[in-house]
Coordinates of N, CA and C in Angstrom, one line a residue:
M1 N 15.3 -0.4 -21.4 CA 14.7 -1.3 -22.4 C 13.5 -2.1 -21.7
L2 N 12.5 -2.3 -22.4 CA 11.3 -2.9 -21.9 C 11.5 -4.3 -21.3
G3 N 12.5 -5.0 -21.8 CA 12.8 -6.3 -21.3 C 13.3 -6.4 -19.9
D4 N 13.6 -5.2 -19.3 CA 14.1 -5.2 -18.0 C 12.9 -5.2 -16.9
L5 N 11.7 -5.0 -17.4 CA 10.6 -5.2 -16.5 C 10.2 -6.7 -16.3
T6 N 10.0 -7.1 -15.1 CA 9.6 -8.5 -14.8 C 8.1 -8.6 -15.1
E7 N 7.7 -9.8 -15.1 CA 6.2 -10.0 -15.2 C 5.5 -9.4 -14.0
R8 N 6.1 -9.6 -12.8 CA 5.5 -9.0 -11.6 C 5.5 -7.5 -11.7
D9 N 6.5 -6.8 -12.3 CA 6.5 -5.4 -12.5 C 5.4 -5.0 -13.4
R10 N 5.2 -5.7 -14.5 CA 4.1 -5.3 -15.4 C 2.8 -5.6 -14.8
A11 N 2.7 -6.6 -13.9 CA 1.4 -6.9 -13.3 C 1.1 -5.8 -12.3
I12 N 2.1 -5.3 -11.6 CA 1.9 -4.2 -10.6 C 1.4 -2.9 -11.4
L13 N 2.1 -2.6 -12.5 CA 1.7 -1.4 -13.2 C 0.3 -1.6 -13.8
A14 N 0.0 -2.8 -14.3 CA -1.4 -3.0 -14.9 C -2.4 -2.9 -13.8
L15 N -2.2 -3.4 -12.6 CA -3.2 -3.3 -11.6 C -3.4 -1.8 -11.2
E16 N -2.3 -1.1 -11.1 CA -2.4 0.3 -10.8 C -3.1 1.1 -11.9
A17 N -2.9 0.8 -13.1 CA -3.5 1.5 -14.2 C -5.0 1.2 -14.3
S18 N -5.4 0.0 -13.9 CA -6.8 -0.4 -14.0 C -7.6 -0.2 -12.7
W19 N -6.9 0.2 -11.7 CA -7.6 0.2 -10.4 C -8.9 1.0 -10.4
P20 N -9.0 2.2 -11.0 CA -10.3 3.0 -10.9 C -11.5 2.2 -11.4
R21 N -11.2 1.2 -12.2 CA -12.3 0.4 -12.8 C -12.8 -0.7 -11.9
H22 N -12.0 -1.0 -10.8 CA -12.3 -2.0 -9.9 C -13.1 -1.5 -8.7
G23 N -13.9 -2.4 -8.2 CA -14.6 -2.1 -6.9 C -14.0 -2.9 -5.8
G24 N -14.4 -2.6 -4.6 CA -13.9 -3.4 -3.5 C -12.6 -2.9 -2.9
A25 N -12.1 -3.6 -2.0 CA -10.9 -3.2 -1.3 C -9.7 -3.6 -2.1
K26 N -8.9 -2.6 -2.3 CA -7.7 -2.8 -3.2 C -6.7 -3.8 -2.5
E27 N -6.7 -3.8 -1.2 CA -5.8 -4.7 -0.5 C -6.1 -6.2 -0.9
E28 N -7.4 -6.5 -1.0 CA -7.9 -7.8 -1.3 C -7.5 -8.2 -2.7
V29 N -7.6 -7.2 -3.6 CA -7.3 -7.5 -5.0 C -5.8 -7.7 -5.2
I30 N -5.0 -6.9 -4.4 CA -3.5 -7.1 -4.5 C -3.2 -8.5 -4.0
R31 N -3.7 -8.9 -2.9 CA -3.5 -10.3 -2.4 C -3.9 -11.4 -3.4
A32 N -5.1 -11.2 -3.9 CA -5.7 -12.2 -4.8 C -4.9 -12.3 -6.1
Q33 N -4.6 -11.2 -6.7 CA -4.0 -11.2 -8.0 C -2.5 -11.3 -8.0
L34 N -1.9 -10.7 -7.0 CA -0.4 -10.7 -7.0 C 0.2 -11.6 -5.9
G35 N -0.6 -12.0 -5.0 CA -0.1 -12.9 -3.9 C 0.9 -12.3 -3.0
M36 N 0.7 -11.0 -2.7 CA 1.6 -10.3 -1.8 C 0.8 -9.3 -0.9
S37 N 1.4 -8.9 0.1 CA 0.7 -7.9 1.0 C 0.7 -6.6 0.4
S38 N -0.3 -5.8 0.8 CA -0.4 -4.4 0.3 C 0.9 -3.6 0.6
A39 N 1.5 -3.8 1.8 CA 2.7 -3.1 2.1 C 3.8 -3.4 1.1
R40 N 4.0 -4.7 0.8 CA 5.0 -5.1 -0.2 C 4.7 -4.5 -1.6
Y41 N 3.4 -4.5 -1.9 CA 3.0 -4.0 -3.2 C 3.4 -2.5 -3.3
Y42 N 3.1 -1.7 -2.3 CA 3.4 -0.3 -2.3 C 4.9 0.0 -2.3
Q43 N 5.6 -0.9 -1.6 CA 7.1 -0.8 -1.6 C 7.6 -1.0 -3.0
L44 N 7.2 -2.0 -3.6 CA 7.6 -2.3 -5.0 C 7.1 -1.3 -6.0
L45 N 5.9 -0.8 -5.8 CA 5.4 0.2 -6.7 C 6.2 1.5 -6.6
G46 N 6.6 1.9 -5.4 CA 7.4 3.1 -5.2 C 8.7 3.0 -5.9
R47 N 9.4 1.8 -5.8 CA 10.6 1.6 -6.5 C 10.4 1.6 -8.0
L48 N 9.4 1.0 -8.4 CA 9.1 0.8 -9.8 C 8.9 2.2 -10.5
I49 N 8.1 3.1 -9.9 CA 7.9 4.4 -10.6 C 9.1 5.3 -10.6
E50 N 10.1 4.9 -9.9 CA 11.4 5.7 -10.0 C 12.2 5.2 -11.2
S51 N 11.9 4.1 -11.7 CA 12.7 3.5 -12.8 C 12.4 4.1 -14.2
D52 N 13.5 4.3 -14.9 CA 13.3 4.7 -16.3 C 12.6 3.7 -17.2
V53 N 12.8 2.4 -16.8 CA 12.2 1.3 -17.6 C 10.7 1.4 -17.5
A54 N 10.2 1.6 -16.2 CA 8.7 1.8 -16.0 C 8.2 3.0 -16.7
L55 N 9.0 4.1 -16.7 CA 8.6 5.3 -17.4 C 8.5 5.1 -18.9
E56 N 9.4 4.3 -19.4 CA 9.3 4.0 -20.9 C 8.2 3.1 -21.2
Y57 N 7.9 2.2 -20.3 CA 6.8 1.2 -20.5 C 5.4 1.8 -20.5
D58 N 5.2 2.7 -19.5 CA 3.9 3.4 -19.4 C 4.1 4.8 -18.9
P59 N 4.5 5.7 -19.8 CA 4.9 7.1 -19.3 C 3.7 7.8 -18.6
M60 N 2.5 7.7 -19.1 CA 1.4 8.5 -18.5 C 1.1 8.0 -17.1
L61 N 1.1 6.7 -16.9 CA 0.8 6.1 -15.6 C 1.9 6.5 -14.6
V62 N 3.1 6.3 -15.0 CA 4.3 6.6 -14.1 C 4.3 8.1 -13.8
R63 N 4.1 8.9 -14.7 CA 4.1 10.4 -14.4 C 3.0 10.7 -13.5
R64 N 1.8 10.1 -13.7 CA 0.7 10.4 -12.8 C 1.0 10.0 -11.4
L65 N 1.5 8.8 -11.3 CA 1.9 8.2 -9.9 C 2.9 9.1 -9.3
R66 N 3.9 9.5 -10.0 CA 4.9 10.4 -9.4 C 4.3 11.7 -9.0
R67 N 3.4 12.3 -9.7 CA 2.8 13.5 -9.3 C 2.0 13.3 -8.0
I68 N 1.2 12.3 -8.0 CA 0.5 12.0 -6.8 C 1.4 11.8 -5.6
R69 N 2.5 11.1 -5.7 CA 3.4 10.9 -4.6 C 4.1 12.2 -4.2
D70 N 4.5 13.0 -5.2 CA 5.1 14.3 -4.9 C 4.2 15.2 -4.2
T71 N 2.9 15.3 -4.6 CA 1.9 16.1 -4.0 C 1.7 15.7 -2.5
R72 N 1.6 14.4 -2.3 CA 1.4 13.9 -0.9 C 2.6 14.3 0.0
A73 N 3.8 14.1 -0.6 CA 5.0 14.4 0.2 C 5.0 15.9 0.5
A74 N 4.7 16.7 -0.4 CA 4.7 18.2 -0.2 C 3.7 18.6 0.9
R75 N 2.5 17.9 0.9 CA 1.5 18.2 1.9 C 2.0 17.8 3.3
R76 N 2.7 16.6 3.3 CA 3.2 16.2 4.6 C 4.3 17.1 5.1
T77 N 5.1 17.6 4.3 CA 6.2 18.5 4.6 C 5.7 19.8 5.1
A78 N 4.6 20.3 4.5 CA 4.0 21.6 4.8 C 3.4 21.5 6.2
R79 N 2.9 20.3 6.6 CA 2.3 20.2 7.9 C 3.3 20.0 9.1
M80 N 4.6 19.8 8.7 CA 5.6 19.6 9.7 C 5.8 20.9 10.6
P81 N 5.8 20.7 11.9 CA 6.1 21.9 12.8 C 7.5 22.4 12.5
G82 N 7.6 23.8 12.4 CA 8.8 24.4 12.1 C 9.2 24.5 10.7
F83 N 8.4 23.9 9.8 CA 8.8 23.9 8.4 C 8.5 25.3 7.8
V84 N 9.5 25.9 7.1 CA 9.4 27.2 6.5 C 9.6 26.9 5.0
G85 N 8.5 27.1 4.2 CA 8.6 26.8 2.8 C 8.0 27.8 2.0

């Protein structure tokens, strides 16, 4: 249910959805708008995109972020020595 997202969760998703329209360093925007480090932001974002609540809230964004994450993980795995895939 949408009520399960906190205001912070919605702010994180909103920032991620609007990021291509922003200029400047993302880390600075994260600190200024959300008052947290970029490391904490990405930790929370990673957990958030795994939730069904976030998927229900903004399905296109969450699916896009999951695809990006999965593509990066697959590239990292393919570069691992001894990986047979």
